[in-house]
């Protein structure tokens, strides 16, 4: 609802009422999916701005208006960058919300200006006043204005324009689009090259730490941009910052090699030969180079202060995998009661998902058939020392 009594506001500015249901919904959502108080509040403000302005746009200006990204991707971005993109029929808008009462300038994070996939046509300065119950659009600028005329701050990597450089009346935006449909609103930006996957894994491990309070400022912008523009890498980064289970991309490892994964994830590459497979009793009809896997991967763990190794490797059939738990000490056996278990990503059991030692054995193993994209969580009992839940994506 538009606030009609605008005695305290510039009459040319758009002021919308914040209803209680919107506030409660945004608050609940922000509390369960963010890693720290700053990110929670950033998501809260962005959600309020989106949930208030988008319905108004759909009702008053463009019924095709919609959030530019799905909910999961928005949450990932809000973890590290302020701003919300809305797609119109033939243009893009970015909302830049703030709760500050000082409306002397609009500050836009560099990501929304210099990442080609993220840049928009218009940037709206949005004030969110929760206590007073309103959302105000107090000005806007085009991408071209911000890029060419904005003041770039290296300290926080933002482009800014003062309030007198902004257009306060959002109605001017719609009139300009109608009268000058060919108006150039975007400036040229440099393309950003793709990031090497191994480098991405290393960055996610480093920047995913909560000790990095401002990960977007911790590395050069071009490096950060190549990481954050990739939705999968952005998702992995923010999941790590939230303390969620690490999702390890197993198939990606096999496609590009996993020799450099030990530091980042604690796994190492192992070679699987016909002899080692045969010694395990794995029945593959023809042990040819096409059928026998050449590599698997392994992680050393400790159970009751004894060194064990968890091994995972593909079998000859496409989509078949074998999980093994073995003792590393020479002559050691797995004692009765030790258990190896696999669960789905949402921690559900399935048929044949666990193996328990009922007598001393050299190893425990489980073989499973998986579709590409499926994920599993491994567990062992007794619980390994320093165990952290890990999702393996196949």
Short mmCIF file of C-alpha atoms in Angstrom, two decimals:
data_model
loop_
_atom_site.label_atom_id
_atom_site.label_comp_id
_atom_site.label_asym_id
_atom_site.label_seq_id
_atom_site.Cartn_x
_atom_site.Cartn_y
_atom_site.Cartn_z
CA UNK A 1 0.00 0.00 0.00
CA UNK A 2 1.25 3.47 -0.89
CA UNK A 3 1.36 5.89 2.03
CA UNK A 4 -0.77 8.82 0.95
CA UNK A 5 0.07 11.14 3.85
CA UNK A 6 3.54 12.23 2.78
CA UNK A 7 3.87 15.42 4.78
CA UNK A 8 7.19 14.18 6.18
CA UNK A 9 8.40 12.90 2.82
CA UNK A 10 9.44 14.44 -0.45
CA UNK A 11 6.15 14.24 -2.38
CA UNK A 12 7.94 12.99 -5.50
CA UNK A 13 9.35 9.95 -3.70
CA UNK A 14 7.64 6.56 -3.61
CA UNK A 15 6.75 5.53 -0.04
CA UNK A 16 5.18 2.12 0.58
CA UNK A 17 3.75 0.74 3.79
CA UNK A 18 5.42 -2.20 5.51
CA UNK A 19 2.72 -4.59 6.69
CA UNK A 20 3.18 -6.81 9.71
CA UNK A 21 2.90 -10.08 7.78
CA UNK A 22 5.71 -9.08 5.42
CA UNK A 23 7.93 -8.08 8.33
CA UNK A 24 7.30 -11.34 10.21
CA UNK A 25 7.86 -13.51 7.14
CA UNK A 26 11.12 -11.78 6.21
CA UNK A 27 12.38 -12.02 9.78
CA UNK A 28 11.69 -15.74 10.07
CA UNK A 29 13.36 -16.45 6.73
CA UNK A 30 16.47 -14.46 7.57
CA UNK A 31 17.07 -16.26 10.86
CA UNK A 32 17.53 -19.77 9.50
CA UNK A 33 19.67 -19.39 6.39
CA UNK A 34 22.51 -16.99 7.18
CA UNK A 35 25.89 -17.35 8.80
CA UNK A 36 26.29 -14.26 11.02
CA UNK A 37 24.38 -11.27 12.34
CA UNK A 38 25.52 -8.95 9.54
CA UNK A 39 24.37 -11.36 6.85
CA UNK A 40 21.09 -12.01 8.66
CA UNK A 41 20.31 -8.32 8.80
CA UNK A 42 21.37 -7.81 5.18
CA UNK A 43 19.05 -10.59 4.05
CA UNK A 44 16.25 -9.19 6.22
CA UNK A 45 16.46 -5.72 4.65
CA UNK A 46 16.71 -7.07 1.11
CA UNK A 47 13.76 -9.40 1.63
CA UNK A 48 11.65 -6.55 2.98
CA UNK A 49 12.57 -4.32 0.05
CA UNK A 50 11.80 -7.04 -2.50
CA UNK A 51 8.53 -8.16 -0.89
CA UNK A 52 7.29 -4.57 -0.70
CA UNK A 53 8.45 -3.06 -4.00
CA UNK A 54 7.92 -6.03 -6.33
CA UNK A 55 4.13 -6.26 -5.74
CA UNK A 56 3.85 -2.52 -6.32
CA UNK A 57 5.77 -2.80 -9.60
CA UNK A 58 3.55 -5.66 -10.74
CA UNK A 59 0.37 -3.79 -9.87
CA UNK A 60 1.28 -0.30 -11.03
CA UNK A 61 3.94 -0.43 -13.73
CA UNK A 62 4.83 -3.84 -15.21
CA UNK A 63 2.83 -6.98 -14.51
CA UNK A 64 5.70 -9.08 -15.87
CA UNK A 65 8.09 -7.86 -13.14
CA UNK A 66 9.66 -10.71 -11.19
CA UNK A 67 12.60 -11.42 -8.94
CA UNK A 68 15.65 -11.86 -11.13
CA UNK A 69 17.03 -14.85 -9.19
CA UNK A 70 15.46 -17.78 -7.40
CA UNK A 71 15.18 -17.78 -3.64
CA UNK A 72 18.22 -19.98 -3.00
CA UNK A 73 20.54 -17.90 -5.20
CA UNK A 74 19.24 -14.67 -3.66
CA UNK A 75 20.03 -16.01 -0.20
CA UNK A 76 23.54 -16.94 -1.30
CA UNK A 77 24.20 -13.47 -2.69
CA UNK A 78 22.77 -11.70 0.35
CA UNK A 79 25.21 -13.64 2.49
CA UNK A 80 28.06 -11.59 0.98
CA UNK A 81 26.69 -8.73 -1.17
CA UNK A 82 23.92 -6.18 -0.62
CA UNK A 83 21.38 -5.74 -3.41
CA UNK A 84 18.39 -7.37 -5.12
CA UNK A 85 17.73 -7.65 -8.85
CA UNK A 86 14.27 -7.45 -10.43
CA UNK A 87 13.59 -8.29 -14.06
CA UNK A 88 11.09 -6.19 -16.00
CA UNK A 89 9.84 -7.02 -19.48
CA UNK A 90 12.81 -5.37 -21.16
CA UNK A 91 14.99 -3.99 -18.38
CA UNK A 92 16.59 -4.84 -15.06
CA UNK A 93 16.38 -3.01 -11.76
CA UNK A 94 18.62 -3.44 -8.72
CA UNK A 95 17.32 -2.43 -5.30
CA UNK A 96 19.97 -1.17 -2.87
CA UNK A 97 18.33 -1.15 0.58
CA UNK A 98 19.61 0.54 3.71
CA UNK A 99 18.12 1.37 7.09
CA UNK A 100 20.24 4.51 7.43
CA UNK A 101 18.50 7.84 7.92
CA UNK A 102 21.31 9.65 6.14
CA UNK A 103 20.15 9.73 2.53
CA UNK A 104 22.97 11.88 1.20
CA UNK A 105 24.26 9.29 -1.27
CA UNK A 106 23.54 6.03 -3.04
CA UNK A 107 26.32 3.44 -2.65
CA UNK A 108 26.20 0.43 -4.99
CA UNK A 109 28.51 -2.57 -4.50
CA UNK A 110 30.94 -2.99 -7.39
CA UNK A 111 29.57 -6.46 -8.15
CA UNK A 112 26.29 -4.97 -9.44
CA UNK A 113 28.18 -2.62 -11.76
CA UNK A 114 31.23 -4.49 -13.05
CA UNK A 115 30.11 -8.12 -13.31
CA UNK A 116 28.56 -8.31 -16.81
CA UNK A 117 26.05 -10.99 -15.78
CA UNK A 118 24.86 -8.88 -12.82
CA UNK A 119 24.68 -5.36 -14.20
CA UNK A 120 21.25 -3.75 -14.55
CA UNK A 121 19.69 -0.73 -16.21
CA UNK A 122 18.44 1.12 -13.13
CA UNK A 123 19.54 1.23 -9.49
CA UNK A 124 17.00 2.26 -6.86
CA UNK A 125 18.04 3.82 -3.56
CA UNK A 126 15.76 2.22 -0.97
CA UNK A 127 15.31 3.18 2.67
CA UNK A 128 13.75 0.51 4.90
CA UNK A 129 12.37 1.89 8.16
CA UNK A 130 11.09 -1.04 10.18
CA UNK A 131 10.13 0.95 13.27
CA UNK A 132 8.23 3.55 11.24
CA UNK A 133 6.73 0.88 9.00
CA UNK A 134 7.66 2.07 5.52
CA UNK A 135 9.90 1.43 2.51
CA UNK A 136 10.94 4.52 0.57
CA UNK A 137 12.45 4.74 -2.91
CA UNK A 138 14.20 8.08 -2.58
CA UNK A 139 16.06 8.17 -5.89
CA UNK A 140 17.48 6.22 -8.79
CA UNK A 141 20.32 6.26 -11.29
CA UNK A 142 21.25 4.33 -14.40
CA UNK A 143 24.17 1.97 -14.75
CA UNK A 144 25.76 4.43 -17.14
CA UNK A 145 25.54 7.25 -14.57
CA UNK A 146 27.09 5.16 -11.82
CA UNK A 147 29.83 3.70 -13.99
CA UNK A 148 30.82 6.91 -15.78
CA UNK A 149 30.06 9.58 -13.19
CA UNK A 150 29.99 7.75 -9.87
CA UNK A 151 32.71 8.05 -7.27
CA UNK A 152 34.47 4.71 -6.90
CA UNK A 153 35.72 3.87 -3.40
CA UNK A 154 38.54 1.35 -3.28
CA UNK A 155 38.10 0.86 0.47
CA UNK A 156 34.65 -0.74 0.24
CA UNK A 157 34.44 -1.29 -3.53
CA UNK A 158 31.34 0.76 -4.19
CA UNK A 159 30.19 3.27 -6.78
CA UNK A 160 28.36 6.23 -5.28
CA UNK A 161 26.35 9.24 -6.37
CA UNK A 162 25.18 12.07 -4.13
CA UNK A 163 21.47 12.63 -3.59
CA UNK A 164 21.41 15.67 -5.87
CA UNK A 165 22.78 13.53 -8.72
CA UNK A 166 19.90 11.07 -8.41
CA UNK A 167 16.41 11.40 -9.85
CA UNK A 168 14.03 11.48 -6.87
CA UNK A 169 10.80 10.84 -8.76
CA UNK A 170 10.59 7.22 -9.89
CA UNK A 171 7.77 8.19 -12.24
CA UNK A 172 10.44 9.82 -14.41
CA UNK A 173 11.86 6.34 -14.99
CA UNK A 174 8.61 5.08 -16.51
CA UNK A 175 8.10 8.21 -18.59
CA UNK A 176 11.66 8.02 -19.92
CA UNK A 177 11.20 4.36 -20.85
CA UNK A 178 8.01 5.21 -22.72
CA UNK A 179 9.25 8.31 -24.52
CA UNK A 180 12.84 7.17 -25.10
CA UNK A 181 12.77 3.38 -25.42
CA UNK A 182 16.19 3.39 -27.06
CA UNK A 183 17.88 5.37 -24.28
CA UNK A 184 21.29 3.93 -23.43
CA UNK A 185 21.20 3.00 -19.76
CA UNK A 186 24.23 0.71 -19.49
CA UNK A 187 27.91 1.48 -19.84
CA UNK A 188 30.40 -1.00 -21.21
CA UNK A 189 32.24 -3.17 -18.69
CA UNK A 190 35.19 -5.47 -19.10
CA UNK A 191 34.46 -9.19 -19.48
CA UNK A 192 35.45 -11.37 -16.54
CA UNK A 193 37.24 -14.59 -17.34
CA UNK A 194 36.22 -17.90 -15.84
CA UNK A 195 38.10 -19.19 -12.82
CA UNK A 196 40.11 -22.39 -12.76
CA UNK A 197 38.11 -24.97 -10.74
CA UNK A 198 41.06 -25.86 -8.49
CA UNK A 199 41.53 -22.17 -7.72
CA UNK A 200 37.81 -21.87 -6.97
CA UNK A 201 38.01 -24.74 -4.48
CA UNK A 202 40.94 -23.07 -2.74
CA UNK A 203 39.13 -19.73 -2.55
CA UNK A 204 35.97 -21.34 -1.16
CA UNK A 205 38.00 -22.99 1.57
CA UNK A 206 39.72 -19.71 2.46
CA UNK A 207 36.83 -17.26 2.12
CA UNK A 208 34.31 -19.67 3.62
CA UNK A 209 35.84 -19.19 7.04
CA UNK A 210 33.82 -17.03 9.42
CA UNK A 211 37.09 -15.33 10.35
CA UNK A 212 36.84 -13.58 6.96
CA UNK A 213 34.34 -10.92 8.01
CA UNK A 214 34.28 -9.28 4.56
CA UNK A 215 35.17 -11.98 2.02
CA UNK A 216 34.32 -9.70 -0.91
CA UNK A 217 37.22 -7.44 0.08
CA UNK A 218 39.71 -10.18 0.96
CA UNK A 219 40.93 -10.87 -2.60
CA UNK A 220 41.30 -8.76 -5.76
CA UNK A 221 37.96 -7.88 -7.31
CA UNK A 222 38.48 -9.81 -10.54
CA UNK A 223 39.26 -12.94 -8.53
CA UNK A 224 36.21 -12.43 -6.32
CA UNK A 225 33.97 -11.69 -9.29
CA UNK A 226 34.95 -14.86 -11.13
CA UNK A 227 33.99 -16.85 -8.04
CA UNK A 228 30.78 -15.12 -7.06
CA UNK A 229 29.27 -14.93 -10.55
CA UNK A 230 29.16 -18.74 -10.68
CA UNK A 231 25.96 -19.81 -8.82
CA UNK A 232 27.39 -23.21 -7.86
CA UNK A 233 30.58 -21.77 -6.42
CA UNK A 234 28.68 -18.96 -4.72
CA UNK A 235 26.40 -21.57 -3.16
CA UNK A 236 29.31 -23.64 -1.90
CA UNK A 237 31.00 -20.56 -0.47
CA UNK A 238 27.97 -19.36 1.44
CA UNK A 239 27.08 -22.88 2.63
CA UNK A 240 30.52 -23.10 4.18
CA UNK A 241 30.12 -19.69 5.81
CA UNK A 242 26.79 -20.81 7.28
CA UNK A 243 28.37 -23.92 8.72
CA UNK A 244 26.33 -26.23 6.53
CA UNK A 245 27.62 -29.62 5.50
CA UNK A 246 30.32 -29.41 2.86
CA UNK A 247 29.16 -30.69 -0.52
CA UNK A 248 32.09 -32.36 -2.22
CA UNK A 249 31.75 -32.57 -6.04
CA UNK A 250 33.00 -36.12 -6.58
CA UNK A 251 32.41 -36.36 -10.33
CA UNK A 252 34.19 -33.04 -10.90
CA UNK A 253 37.20 -34.47 -9.11
CA UNK A 254 37.33 -37.45 -11.43
CA UNK A 255 36.89 -35.31 -14.53
CA UNK A 256 39.80 -33.01 -13.76
CA UNK A 257 41.89 -35.03 -11.30
CA UNK A 258 41.94 -34.74 -7.53
CA UNK A 259 45.62 -34.48 -6.75
CA UNK A 260 45.20 -31.02 -5.22
CA UNK A 261 42.16 -31.77 -3.09
CA UNK A 262 43.90 -33.00 0.07
CA UNK A 263 44.53 -29.55 1.52
CA UNK A 264 41.04 -28.25 0.85
CA UNK A 265 38.95 -31.29 1.77
CA UNK A 266 41.21 -33.82 3.47
CA UNK A 267 41.01 -36.38 0.66
CA UNK A 268 43.88 -37.89 -1.32
CA UNK A 269 43.99 -39.73 -4.62
CA UNK A 270 44.57 -43.50 -4.67
CA UNK A 271 45.18 -45.83 -7.57
CA UNK A 272 42.99 -48.90 -8.03
CA UNK A 273 44.57 -51.71 -10.07
CA UNK A 274 43.21 -55.07 -11.17
CA UNK A 275 45.17 -56.71 -8.35
CA UNK A 276 43.81 -54.44 -5.63
CA UNK A 277 40.27 -54.90 -6.90
CA UNK A 278 40.67 -58.66 -7.11
CA UNK A 279 42.06 -58.78 -3.58
CA UNK A 280 38.87 -57.13 -2.42
CA UNK A 281 36.72 -59.74 -4.13
CA UNK A 282 35.25 -57.24 -6.58
CA UNK A 283 33.74 -59.19 -9.44
CA UNK A 284 34.34 -57.41 -12.76
CA UNK A 285 33.98 -59.83 -15.70
CA UNK A 286 36.81 -58.42 -17.82
CA UNK A 287 39.59 -56.55 -16.10
CA UNK A 288 40.41 -54.28 -19.05
CA UNK A 289 41.66 -50.72 -19.05
CA UNK A 290 38.19 -49.60 -20.10
CA UNK A 291 36.47 -51.23 -17.15
CA UNK A 292 38.92 -51.06 -14.28
CA UNK A 293 38.91 -47.65 -12.56
CA UNK A 294 42.34 -46.09 -12.36
CA UNK A 295 41.73 -43.81 -9.36
CA UNK A 296 39.69 -43.55 -6.24
CA UNK A 297 40.02 -41.23 -3.29
CA UNK A 298 40.57 -41.71 0.41
CA UNK A 299 40.39 -39.81 3.69
CA UNK A 300 42.20 -40.73 6.88
CA UNK A 301 40.04 -40.68 10.00
CA UNK A 302 40.49 -41.75 13.63
CA UNK A 303 38.02 -43.95 15.50
CA UNK A 304 38.67 -44.50 19.21
CA UNK A 305 42.21 -43.19 18.67
CA UNK A 306 42.89 -45.79 15.97
CA UNK A 307 43.77 -44.72 12.40
CA UNK A 308 41.28 -45.77 9.74
CA UNK A 309 40.82 -44.87 6.09
CA UNK A 310 37.58 -44.23 4.23
CA UNK A 311 37.92 -45.05 0.54
CA UNK A 312 35.53 -44.29 -2.31
CA UNK A 313 35.98 -45.45 -5.89
CA UNK A 314 33.86 -46.15 -8.97
CA UNK A 315 33.21 -49.69 -10.14
CA UNK A 316 33.17 -50.80 -13.75
CA UNK A 317 29.48 -50.08 -14.29
CA UNK A 318 28.52 -46.48 -14.86
CA UNK A 319 27.04 -45.02 -11.67
CA UNK A 320 28.24 -47.83 -9.35
CA UNK A 321 30.41 -46.84 -6.40
CA UNK A 322 32.08 -48.64 -3.53
CA UNK A 323 32.65 -47.18 -0.05
CA UNK A 324 35.20 -48.92 2.15
CA UNK A 325 36.31 -48.48 5.75
CA UNK A 326 39.64 -50.10 6.59
CA UNK A 327 42.11 -50.05 9.46
CA UNK A 328 45.51 -48.50 8.63
CA UNK A 329 47.69 -50.12 11.30
CA UNK A 330 49.50 -53.21 9.91
CA UNK A 331 47.76 -56.38 11.08
CA UNK A 332 44.86 -54.40 12.51
CA UNK A 333 41.26 -55.58 12.05
CA UNK A 334 37.93 -53.83 12.43
CA UNK A 335 36.41 -54.93 15.73
CA UNK A 336 32.82 -56.10 16.18
CA UNK A 337 30.36 -53.24 16.54
CA UNK A 338 32.08 -50.82 14.17
CA UNK A 339 29.60 -49.60 11.59
CA UNK A 340 29.80 -47.86 8.18
CA UNK A 341 26.62 -46.08 7.12
CA UNK A 342 25.47 -44.09 4.08
CA UNK A 343 22.49 -41.72 4.15
CA UNK A 344 20.75 -39.57 1.57
CA UNK A 345 21.48 -35.84 1.55
CA UNK A 346 18.49 -35.26 3.85
CA UNK A 347 19.82 -37.96 6.21
CA UNK A 348 17.37 -40.72 5.28
CA UNK A 349 18.22 -44.42 5.29
CA UNK A 350 17.77 -46.68 2.26
CA UNK A 351 18.01 -50.41 1.60
CA UNK A 352 21.52 -51.76 2.03
CA UNK A 353 22.82 -48.46 3.38
CA UNK A 354 24.97 -49.77 6.23
CA UNK A 355 27.41 -52.52 7.13
CA UNK A 356 28.37 -53.55 10.68
CA UNK A 357 31.19 -55.80 11.79
CA UNK A 358 29.84 -58.82 13.68
CA UNK A 359 33.31 -60.34 13.97
CA UNK A 360 36.86 -59.07 13.38
CA UNK A 361 37.17 -58.20 9.66
CA UNK A 362 39.83 -56.47 7.51
CA UNK A 363 37.34 -53.94 6.08
CA UNK A 364 33.69 -52.94 5.78
CA UNK A 365 32.23 -51.98 2.42
CA UNK A 366 28.98 -50.81 0.82
CA UNK A 367 28.28 -50.75 -2.92
CA UNK A 368 25.64 -48.39 -4.31
CA UNK A 369 24.21 -47.37 -7.69
CA UNK A 370 23.81 -43.60 -8.08
CA UNK A 371 22.42 -41.25 -10.69
CA UNK A 372 24.53 -38.27 -11.70
CA UNK A 373 23.77 -35.42 -9.29
CA UNK A 374 22.76 -37.66 -6.37
CA UNK A 375 24.42 -37.03 -3.02
CA UNK A 376 25.28 -39.18 -0.01
CA UNK A 377 26.40 -38.52 3.55
CA UNK A 378 28.83 -40.98 5.16
CA UNK A 379 28.86 -41.86 8.85
CA UNK A 380 30.76 -44.30 11.04
CA UNK A 381 30.18 -45.67 14.53
CA UNK A 382 31.82 -45.05 16.88
CA UNK A 383 31.85 -41.47 15.62
CA UNK A 384 35.29 -40.53 14.23
CA UNK A 385 37.33 -37.92 16.07
CA UNK A 386 36.62 -34.37 14.82
CA UNK A 387 33.89 -35.70 12.52
CA UNK A 388 32.11 -33.12 10.37
CA UNK A 389 29.11 -34.08 8.29
CA UNK A 390 30.06 -34.06 4.62
CA UNK A 391 27.85 -34.39 1.55
CA UNK A 392 29.43 -36.22 -1.39
CA UNK A 393 27.79 -35.25 -4.68
CA UNK A 394 28.12 -37.75 -7.54
#
